[in-house]
Amino acid sequence: MNDTGTIVFAVCGKGGVGKTTVSAALTRFLGADEEKTVLAIDADPAIGLATALGFTGSKTVDGIRLELIDGLERGQTGAKEDLAQQLDYDVFAAIEERENLSFLAIGRPEKEGCYCKVNSLLRDIIGSIAANYDYVVIDGEAGIEQVNRRVMERVSHLIVVSDLSAKGIGVAETIAAVSADAVHFEKAGLIINRVRDDHELSMVRLPAGLPVLGWLPESDNVRTTDMRGGNIYDINDVALFERLRACLQGLGI
Amino acid sequence: MELFEKELSRLAEFMKNMENGQMTRFTALIPSWPSGAGRNVVLADNTGVELGGPSAESTAFMLWTGEPGIVTNGRITLIGPDIRECAGKTVPYARIILAETTGLDEENCYDRYRQMAALRHVLDLKGYMIRASSRYMSEWVRVSRDAVKSGFTFQVLGSALIGRFAALDFVSGCEVIFVTSSAEHVLSLKPIADDAMMLINAMNKLAVEEDHDCAACDFSKACNEIELLKKIREAREHQGTDKGGRDHE
């Protein structure tokens, strides 16, 4: 939990292990409490979380940044304060809202260098907006280092997702090691995704130094919904959400 | 000519035309609305009233003058319905601040403008969210359902703004005008906002940019007409000459 009381989850893992589904399920689970507000941030350039949550993801922070940079290159000027206010306005306008849930797509990760002032302002703005929510769920890229760093600085709970593959577990170990240096989170853990039963899990070498929070079942319901282009709110899978609840208990949620 | 002489005159004409409509006048109160404790977002789901923003006409600007008698200190004017009457709606919105200033000159006007412009963003009122766009010269305000129920009004908002301006030692008076009556009324204020912004941009450019080529500058007409801009330009030219002279020594 950060100084404003916001709990910020970052969900990371090797590509293809189902971290977007886990992020979406986590968002739905947290938002089920109508008294709580949830901001889902899609930091994966593919913007899969938008579809998984039933949003469009049509406006991205990257789009805002490029538009601004284009203006600067065409000679538009302005005081830093005006620039910050304009970015704040545009980022807030890019947020899609539905009941107690908000969604923001980052788009492509920022590139440091020529426009570090713009990047820095955007980090501050996203960080400032995120601080207004009870929960923030960030669906990251494979690693976490590309994710908007100001938000990552505020990550309190790191969830690493893997499937049963040795590659997935290996990437999870690496992410946990890199994150421990880069991010000062309070709690971290591993969720193993697409598991049939405890026996199957027992056959896998689990990583050292990263607590296993639990496992989520391979779900025909999820697969069918994905195939139909549905979203997490179309899924009626009690076992999935019960297991997710158990995983989150391991993080003290 | 004073910096906003024309704009103040056009605004006075607008106000005269509005006198026969729904116009309410309040006096600023001592600000007492509780703080938002740093939370500056009101979500759509919790919004009681939305003013301006991406889906409604909006304009916002500030004019200042050194001439006494133009600004009525502490006056809040509302043209159109108040917050409670707008409950559940997104309404067009204009917000105009008029400040009477003392001692603004070519040396300090840029810094003092920035101080005044920043004030709308430091308002920390529970259940009140503001997003402002300098590019669109507009504001996007959300007032939460709880704030509407608890009696948040334009008098509360105007009083908070006036209180902030009053704390600046170079501001001797401040009044605020809100318009919620119609998109047409808000749109009719936009040309004044655009011209005021053009003058502010000219002032900013003179204050911030190192090199000036008046022949190629979009603001040269304004700089030739407005006394303050002329003085800033002359002061900058003097600085350039002095610097050039020193460079040669």
Coordinates of C-alpha atoms in Angstrom, one line a residue:
Chain A
M1 CA 0.0 0.0 0.0
N2 CA 1.4 3.4 -0.9
D3 CA 1.0 6.7 1.0
T4 CA -2.4 7.4 -0.3
G5 CA -3.7 3.9 0.6
T6 CA -3.8 2.7 -2.9
I7 CA -2.9 -1.0 -3.4
V8 CA -1.0 -1.3 -6.7
F9 CA -0.7 -4.7 -8.3
A10 CA 1.7 -5.4 -11.2
V11 CA 0.9 -8.6 -13.1
C12 CA 3.9 -9.9 -15.0
G13 CA 5.1 -13.0 -16.7
K14 CA 6.3 -14.6 -19.9
G15 CA 4.3 -13.9 -23.0
G16 CA 1.4 -16.4 -23.5
V17 CA 1.1 -17.6 -19.9
G18 CA -2.3 -15.9 -19.5
K19 CA -1.3 -12.8 -17.5
T20 CA -3.9 -10.7 -19.2
T21 CA -6.6 -13.1 -18.2
V22 CA -5.3 -13.1 -14.7
S23 CA -5.2 -9.3 -14.7
A24 CA -8.7 -9.1 -16.0
A25 CA -9.9 -11.7 -13.4
L26 CA -8.1 -9.8 -10.6
T27 CA -9.7 -6.5 -11.8
R28 CA -13.2 -8.1 -11.8
F29 CA -12.6 -9.7 -8.4
L30 CA -11.5 -6.4 -6.8
G31 CA -14.2 -4.4 -8.5
A32 CA -16.9 -6.8 -7.2
D33 CA -16.8 -4.7 -4.0
E34 CA -18.8 -1.7 -5.2
E35 CA -17.4 0.5 -2.5
K36 CA -13.9 0.2 -3.9
T37 CA -12.6 1.8 -7.1
V38 CA -10.3 0.0 -9.5
L39 CA -8.0 1.4 -12.2
A40 CA -6.8 -1.2 -14.7
I41 CA -3.7 -0.1 -16.6
D42 CA -2.9 -2.0 -19.8
A43 CA 0.9 -1.6 -20.2
D44 CA 1.1 -4.3 -22.8
P45 CA 1.4 -2.8 -26.3
A46 CA -1.0 -5.4 -27.7
I47 CA -3.7 -3.8 -25.4
G48 CA -5.3 -7.2 -24.7
L49 CA -6.6 -6.1 -21.4
A50 CA -9.1 -3.7 -23.0
T51 CA -10.8 -6.6 -24.8
A52 CA -10.6 -8.8 -21.7
L53 CA -12.4 -6.2 -19.7
G54 CA -14.9 -5.0 -22.4
F55 CA -13.3 -1.7 -23.1
T56 CA -12.1 -0.3 -26.4
G57 CA -8.5 0.9 -25.6
S58 CA -8.9 3.4 -28.5
K59 CA -7.0 6.2 -26.8
T60 CA -3.6 5.4 -25.4
V61 CA -1.1 7.4 -23.4
D62 CA 1.4 6.7 -26.3
G63 CA -1.0 8.4 -28.7
I64 CA -1.2 11.4 -26.5
R65 CA 2.5 11.6 -26.2
L66 CA 3.0 11.3 -30.0
E67 CA 0.5 14.0 -30.6
L68 CA 2.2 16.3 -28.2
I69 CA 5.7 15.6 -29.6
D70 CA 4.3 16.2 -33.1
G71 CA 3.1 19.6 -31.9
L72 CA 6.4 20.4 -30.3
E73 CA 8.3 19.5 -33.5
R74 CA 6.0 21.8 -35.4
G75 CA 7.0 24.6 -33.2
Q76 CA 4.3 24.7 -30.6
T77 CA 5.6 26.2 -27.4
G78 CA 4.2 26.7 -23.9
A79 CA 5.2 26.8 -20.3
K80 CA 5.9 23.5 -18.5
E81 CA 2.8 24.1 -16.3
D82 CA 0.5 24.4 -19.4
L83 CA 2.1 21.3 -20.9
A84 CA 1.5 19.4 -17.7
Q85 CA -2.1 20.5 -17.5
Q86 CA -2.8 19.7 -21.1
L87 CA -1.3 16.2 -20.7
D88 CA -3.3 15.7 -17.5
Y89 CA -6.5 16.7 -19.3
D90 CA -5.8 14.4 -22.2
V91 CA -4.8 11.4 -20.1
F92 CA -7.9 11.8 -18.0
A93 CA -10.0 12.0 -21.2
A94 CA -8.4 8.8 -22.4
I95 CA -9.6 6.9 -19.3
E96 CA -12.6 4.7 -20.0
E97 CA -15.0 4.4 -17.1
R98 CA -17.7 1.9 -16.2
E99 CA -19.2 1.9 -12.7
N100 CA -16.4 1.7 -10.2
L101 CA -13.9 0.5 -12.8
S102 CA -11.6 2.7 -14.9
F103 CA -9.3 1.6 -17.7
L104 CA -6.2 3.3 -19.2
A105 CA -4.1 1.9 -22.1
I106 CA -0.5 2.9 -22.2
G107 CA 0.2 1.6 -25.7
R108 CA 3.8 1.4 -26.6
P109 CA 6.2 1.8 -23.7
E110 CA 7.9 5.1 -23.4
K111 CA 11.2 5.7 -25.0
E112 CA 13.6 7.8 -23.0
G113 CA 15.8 10.3 -24.8
C114 CA 14.6 13.2 -26.8
Y115 CA 11.3 13.9 -25.0
C116 CA 12.2 12.9 -21.5
K117 CA 10.3 16.0 -20.2
V118 CA 7.1 14.7 -21.7
N119 CA 7.7 11.2 -20.4
S120 CA 8.5 12.5 -17.0
L121 CA 5.3 14.6 -16.9
L122 CA 3.2 11.6 -18.1
R123 CA 4.7 9.5 -15.3
D124 CA 3.8 12.0 -12.7
I125 CA 0.3 12.5 -14.1
I126 CA -0.5 8.7 -14.3
G127 CA 1.0 8.3 -10.8
S128 CA -1.1 11.1 -9.5
I129 CA -4.3 9.8 -11.1
A130 CA -3.6 6.2 -9.9
A131 CA -3.3 7.5 -6.3
N132 CA -7.0 8.3 -6.3
Y133 CA -8.1 4.7 -6.6
D134 CA -8.4 1.9 -4.0
Y135 CA -6.8 -0.6 -6.3
V136 CA -4.6 -0.3 -9.4
V137 CA -4.0 -3.4 -11.6
I138 CA -1.2 -3.1 -14.1
D139 CA -1.1 -5.7 -16.9
G140 CA 2.6 -5.6 -17.7
E141 CA 4.7 -6.7 -20.6
A142 CA 6.9 -9.8 -20.1
G143 CA 9.2 -7.9 -17.9
I144 CA 8.4 -5.0 -15.7
E145 CA 11.2 -2.7 -16.6
Q146 CA 9.3 -1.3 -19.6
V147 CA 6.2 -0.4 -17.7
N148 CA 5.5 3.2 -16.9
R149 CA 8.1 3.6 -14.3
R150 CA 6.4 6.2 -12.1
V151 CA 3.5 3.8 -11.6
M152 CA 5.9 0.9 -11.1
E153 CA 7.6 2.8 -8.3
R154 CA 4.3 2.7 -6.5
V155 CA 3.7 -1.1 -7.0
S156 CA 2.9 -2.6 -3.7
H157 CA 2.0 -6.1 -4.8
L158 CA 3.9 -8.0 -7.5
I159 CA 2.1 -11.0 -9.1
V160 CA 4.2 -13.1 -11.4
V161 CA 2.2 -15.4 -13.6
S162 CA 3.5 -18.6 -15.2
D163 CA 2.1 -21.7 -16.8
L164 CA 3.6 -25.1 -16.1
S165 CA 6.3 -24.8 -18.6
A166 CA 9.9 -24.7 -17.5
K167 CA 10.4 -21.6 -19.7
G168 CA 7.5 -19.8 -18.0
I169 CA 8.8 -20.7 -14.5
G170 CA 12.3 -19.6 -15.5
V171 CA 11.1 -16.2 -16.7
A172 CA 9.1 -15.8 -13.5
E173 CA 12.3 -16.4 -11.5
T174 CA 14.1 -13.8 -13.6
I175 CA 11.3 -11.2 -13.2
A176 CA 11.2 -11.7 -9.5
A177 CA 15.0 -11.2 -9.3
V178 CA 15.0 -8.1 -11.5
S179 CA 12.0 -6.6 -9.8
A180 CA 13.5 -7.0 -6.3
D181 CA 16.2 -4.6 -7.3
A182 CA 14.0 -2.2 -9.4
V183 CA 10.7 -2.0 -7.4
H184 CA 10.2 -1.7 -3.7
F185 CA 7.0 -3.8 -3.4
E186 CA 5.6 -5.0 -0.1
K187 CA 4.6 -8.5 -1.2
A188 CA 5.2 -10.7 -4.2
G189 CA 4.1 -14.1 -5.3
L190 CA 3.7 -16.5 -8.1
I191 CA 0.4 -17.7 -9.6
I192 CA 0.6 -20.8 -11.8
N193 CA -2.0 -20.6 -14.5
R194 CA -3.8 -23.3 -16.5
V195 CA -3.3 -26.2 -14.1
R196 CA -5.5 -29.2 -14.1
D197 CA -4.9 -30.4 -10.6
D198 CA -2.6 -30.5 -7.6
H199 CA -0.8 -33.6 -9.0
E200 CA 0.1 -31.7 -12.1
L201 CA 1.5 -28.9 -10.1
S202 CA 3.6 -31.3 -8.0
M203 CA 5.5 -32.4 -11.1
V204 CA 6.9 -28.9 -11.7
R205 CA 10.1 -27.5 -10.2
L206 CA 8.9 -24.3 -8.5
P207 CA 11.2 -21.3 -8.1
A208 CA 13.1 -20.6 -5.0
G209 CA 12.6 -17.1 -3.4
L210 CA 9.2 -16.5 -4.9
P211 CA 6.3 -17.7 -2.8
V212 CA 3.7 -19.6 -4.7
L213 CA 0.3 -18.0 -4.1
G214 CA -1.6 -20.8 -5.7
W215 CA -2.9 -22.0 -9.0
L216 CA -5.7 -21.2 -11.4
P217 CA -7.4 -23.9 -13.3
E218 CA -7.3 -24.5 -17.0
S219 CA -10.8 -23.2 -17.9
D220 CA -12.9 -24.3 -20.9
N221 CA -15.1 -21.3 -20.0
V222 CA -12.1 -18.9 -20.5
R223 CA -11.1 -20.5 -23.7
T224 CA -14.6 -20.4 -25.2
T225 CA -15.1 -16.8 -24.1
D226 CA -11.7 -15.9 -25.7
M227 CA -12.7 -17.6 -28.9
R228 CA -16.0 -15.7 -29.0
G229 CA -14.3 -12.4 -28.3
G230 CA -16.0 -12.0 -25.0
N231 CA -14.7 -10.5 -21.8
I232 CA -14.0 -11.6 -18.3
Y233 CA -17.5 -10.5 -17.2
D234 CA -19.0 -13.1 -19.6
I235 CA -17.2 -15.9 -17.7
N236 CA -19.1 -17.8 -15.1
D237 CA -16.4 -19.9 -13.6
V238 CA -16.8 -20.2 -9.8
A239 CA -13.7 -22.4 -9.4
L240 CA -11.5 -19.8 -11.2
F241 CA -12.6 -16.9 -8.9
E242 CA -12.4 -19.1 -5.8
R243 CA -8.9 -20.0 -6.6
L244 CA -8.0 -16.4 -7.3
R245 CA -9.4 -15.4 -3.9
A246 CA -7.2 -18.0 -2.3
C247 CA -4.1 -16.7 -4.2
L248 CA -4.9 -13.2 -3.0
Q249 CA -5.1 -14.3 0.6
G250 CA -1.5 -15.2 0.2
L251 CA -0.9 -11.5 -0.5
G252 CA -2.9 -10.4 2.5
I253 CA -5.8 -9.2 0.3
Chain B
M1 CA -3.9 50.3 -24.5
E2 CA -4.2 48.1 -21.4
L3 CA -3.6 44.4 -21.9
F4 CA -7.2 43.2 -21.8
E5 CA -9.0 46.4 -22.5
K6 CA -10.9 45.1 -25.5
E7 CA -11.7 41.8 -23.9
L8 CA -13.0 43.5 -20.7
S9 CA -15.2 45.7 -22.8
R10 CA -16.6 42.7 -24.8
L11 CA -17.2 40.8 -21.6
A12 CA -19.1 43.8 -20.1
E13 CA -21.3 43.8 -23.3
F14 CA -21.9 40.0 -22.9
M15 CA -22.9 40.5 -19.2
K16 CA -25.3 43.4 -20.2
N17 CA -26.9 41.1 -22.7
M18 CA -27.4 38.4 -20.1
E19 CA -29.1 40.7 -17.5
N20 CA -32.6 39.7 -18.7
G21 CA -31.9 36.0 -18.3
Q22 CA -31.3 33.8 -15.3
M23 CA -28.6 35.7 -13.5
T24 CA -27.8 35.3 -9.8
R25 CA -25.3 37.3 -7.8
F26 CA -23.6 36.1 -4.6
T27 CA -21.1 37.5 -2.3
A28 CA -18.0 35.5 -1.6
L29 CA -18.1 33.7 1.8
I30 CA -15.1 32.7 3.9
P31 CA -14.1 29.4 2.3
S32 CA -15.1 26.6 4.6
W33 CA -15.7 23.6 2.3
P34 CA -13.8 20.5 3.5
S35 CA -10.6 19.4 1.9
G36 CA -10.4 16.5 -0.6
A37 CA -7.4 15.2 1.2
G38 CA -5.4 15.2 -2.0
R39 CA -7.8 12.9 -3.9
N40 CA -8.5 14.9 -7.1
V41 CA -10.5 12.4 -9.1
V42 CA -14.2 12.1 -9.2
L43 CA -15.2 9.0 -11.2
A44 CA -18.1 9.1 -13.6
D45 CA -20.1 6.6 -11.5
N46 CA -19.9 9.0 -8.5
T47 CA -20.5 12.2 -10.5
G48 CA -23.4 14.3 -9.5
V49 CA -22.8 17.1 -12.0
E50 CA -20.4 17.4 -14.9
L51 CA -19.4 20.8 -16.2
G52 CA -17.8 21.2 -19.6
G53 CA -15.2 18.5 -20.6
P54 CA -14.9 16.5 -23.8
S55 CA -18.6 16.1 -24.3
A56 CA -20.0 19.7 -23.5
E57 CA -19.0 23.1 -24.6
S58 CA -16.6 24.8 -22.2
T59 CA -14.4 27.8 -21.9
A60 CA -12.3 29.3 -19.1
F61 CA -10.2 32.3 -19.0
M62 CA -8.8 35.0 -16.7
L63 CA -8.6 38.7 -17.3
W64 CA -6.8 41.2 -15.1
T65 CA -6.6 45.0 -15.0
G66 CA -4.8 47.6 -13.0
E67 CA -7.6 50.0 -13.4
P68 CA -9.8 50.4 -10.3
G69 CA -13.6 50.2 -10.6
I70 CA -13.8 47.4 -13.2
V71 CA -13.6 44.5 -10.9
T72 CA -16.2 44.2 -8.1
N73 CA -14.2 42.5 -5.3
G74 CA -15.9 39.4 -3.9
R75 CA -18.7 39.2 -6.4
I76 CA -19.8 35.9 -7.8
T77 CA -22.1 35.9 -10.8
L78 CA -23.9 32.8 -12.1
I79 CA -25.7 32.9 -15.4
G80 CA -27.8 29.8 -15.6
P81 CA -28.7 27.0 -13.1
D82 CA -26.7 26.3 -10.0
I83 CA -25.1 22.9 -9.2
R84 CA -28.1 21.3 -7.5
E85 CA -30.4 22.2 -10.5
C86 CA -27.9 20.6 -12.8
A87 CA -27.8 17.3 -10.9
G88 CA -27.4 14.2 -13.0
K89 CA -26.5 16.2 -16.1
T90 CA -23.5 17.2 -18.1
V91 CA -23.9 20.9 -18.8
P92 CA -22.0 23.5 -20.9
Y93 CA -19.7 25.6 -18.7
A94 CA -17.8 28.9 -18.7
R95 CA -15.7 30.2 -15.9
I96 CA -14.2 33.6 -16.0
I97 CA -12.0 35.2 -13.3
L98 CA -11.5 38.9 -13.2
A99 CA -8.6 40.2 -11.1
E100 CA -7.7 43.7 -10.1
T101 CA -4.0 43.9 -9.7
T102 CA -1.4 46.4 -8.5
G103 CA 2.2 46.8 -9.5
L104 CA 2.2 44.5 -12.5
D105 CA 4.8 45.6 -15.0
E106 CA 7.0 44.4 -17.8
E107 CA 9.4 42.8 -15.3
N108 CA 7.0 40.8 -13.2
C109 CA 3.9 40.2 -15.3
Y110 CA 4.9 36.8 -16.5
D111 CA 5.6 35.4 -13.1
R112 CA 2.5 37.0 -11.6
Y113 CA 0.4 35.6 -14.4
R114 CA 1.7 32.1 -13.7
Q115 CA 1.0 32.5 -10.0
M116 CA -2.6 33.5 -10.8
A117 CA -3.1 30.8 -13.4
A118 CA -1.9 28.1 -11.1
L119 CA -4.5 28.9 -8.5
R120 CA -7.4 27.0 -10.0
H121 CA -5.4 23.8 -9.8
V122 CA -4.5 24.1 -6.1
L123 CA -8.2 24.2 -5.0
D124 CA -8.6 21.1 -2.8
L125 CA -12.3 20.8 -2.3
K126 CA -13.9 17.5 -1.3
G127 CA -15.9 16.1 -4.2
Y128 CA -14.6 18.6 -6.7
M129 CA -12.5 17.6 -9.7
I130 CA -11.0 19.9 -12.2
R131 CA -9.1 19.1 -15.4
A132 CA -8.0 22.1 -17.5
S133 CA -6.8 22.4 -21.0
S134 CA -4.9 25.4 -22.1
R135 CA -5.0 24.2 -25.7
Y136 CA -8.8 24.1 -25.8
M137 CA -9.1 27.0 -23.3
S138 CA -11.6 24.9 -21.4
E139 CA -12.2 23.3 -18.0
W140 CA -13.7 20.0 -17.2
V141 CA -15.3 19.8 -13.7
R142 CA -17.0 17.0 -11.9
V143 CA -18.8 17.5 -8.7
S144 CA -19.5 14.3 -6.8
R145 CA -23.0 13.1 -5.8
D146 CA -22.1 13.5 -2.1
A147 CA -20.8 17.1 -2.7
V148 CA -24.1 18.0 -4.5
K149 CA -26.1 16.6 -1.6
S150 CA -23.9 18.4 0.9
G151 CA -24.7 21.7 -0.8
F152 CA -21.7 22.4 -3.1
T153 CA -22.7 25.5 -5.1
F154 CA -21.1 28.0 -7.4
Q155 CA -21.0 30.3 -4.4
V156 CA -18.8 27.7 -2.6
L157 CA -16.5 27.3 -5.7
G158 CA -16.4 31.0 -6.4
S159 CA -15.6 31.8 -2.8
A160 CA -12.7 29.3 -2.8
L161 CA -11.3 30.8 -6.0
I162 CA -11.6 34.4 -4.7
G163 CA -10.1 33.4 -1.4
R164 CA -7.0 32.1 -3.2
F165 CA -6.7 35.2 -5.3
A166 CA -7.1 37.4 -2.3
A167 CA -4.1 35.8 -0.7
L168 CA -1.8 37.2 -3.4
D169 CA -0.3 40.4 -2.3
F170 CA -0.5 42.0 -5.8
V171 CA -4.3 41.2 -6.2
S172 CA -6.5 44.0 -4.8
G173 CA -9.8 42.5 -6.0
C174 CA -11.3 39.5 -7.6
E175 CA -14.7 38.4 -9.0
V176 CA -15.8 35.2 -10.7
I177 CA -18.4 34.6 -13.4
F178 CA -19.9 31.2 -14.1
V179 CA -22.1 30.4 -17.1
T180 CA -24.2 27.2 -17.3
S181 CA -27.2 28.6 -19.2
S182 CA -26.5 27.2 -22.7
A183 CA -23.9 26.0 -25.1
E184 CA -24.7 29.1 -27.2
H185 CA -23.8 31.4 -24.3
V186 CA -20.6 29.5 -23.6
L187 CA -19.7 29.6 -27.3
S188 CA -20.2 33.3 -27.5
L189 CA -17.5 33.8 -24.9
K190 CA -14.9 31.7 -26.8
P191 CA -13.7 34.5 -29.1
I192 CA -12.9 36.6 -25.9
A193 CA -11.1 33.6 -24.5
D194 CA -9.2 33.1 -27.7
D195 CA -8.1 36.7 -27.9
A196 CA -7.1 36.7 -24.2
M197 CA -5.1 33.6 -24.8
M198 CA -3.4 35.1 -27.8
L199 CA -2.3 38.1 -25.7
I200 CA -1.1 35.7 -22.9
N201 CA 0.8 33.7 -25.5
A202 CA 2.5 36.8 -26.8
M203 CA 3.5 37.7 -23.2
N204 CA 4.8 34.2 -22.6
K205 CA 6.8 34.2 -25.8
L206 CA 8.4 37.5 -25.0
A207 CA 9.2 36.3 -21.5
V208 CA 10.4 32.8 -22.4
E209 CA 12.0 32.9 -25.8
E210 CA 15.6 34.1 -26.2
D211 CA 15.4 35.3 -29.8
H212 CA 12.7 37.4 -31.3
D213 CA 12.1 38.1 -34.9
C214 CA 9.2 40.5 -34.8
A215 CA 8.9 40.5 -38.6
A216 CA 8.0 36.8 -38.6
C217 CA 6.1 36.7 -35.4
D218 CA 2.3 36.1 -35.3
F219 CA 2.0 38.4 -32.2
S220 CA 3.7 41.5 -33.6
K221 CA 0.4 43.3 -34.2
A222 CA -0.6 42.8 -30.5
C223 CA 2.9 43.8 -29.4
N224 CA 2.5 47.1 -31.3
E225 CA -0.9 47.9 -29.8
I226 CA -0.6 46.8 -26.2
E227 CA 1.4 49.0 -23.8
L228 CA 2.5 46.2 -21.5
L229 CA 3.7 44.0 -24.4
K230 CA 5.6 47.0 -25.9
K231 CA 7.4 47.5 -22.6
I232 CA 8.3 43.8 -22.3
R233 CA 9.7 43.9 -25.8
E234 CA 11.7 47.0 -25.2
A235 CA 13.0 45.6 -21.9
R236 CA 14.1 42.5 -23.7
E237 CA 15.7 44.5 -26.5
H238 CA 17.6 46.5 -23.9
Q239 CA 18.7 43.3 -22.2
G240 CA 19.9 42.0 -25.6
T241 CA 21.8 45.2 -26.3
D242 CA 23.4 45.1 -22.8
K243 CA 24.3 41.5 -23.2
G244 CA 25.7 42.1 -26.7
G245 CA 27.7 45.0 -25.4
R246 CA 29.2 43.0 -22.6
D247 CA 30.0 40.1 -24.9
H248 CA 32.1 42.5 -26.9
E249 CA 34.0 43.8 -23.9

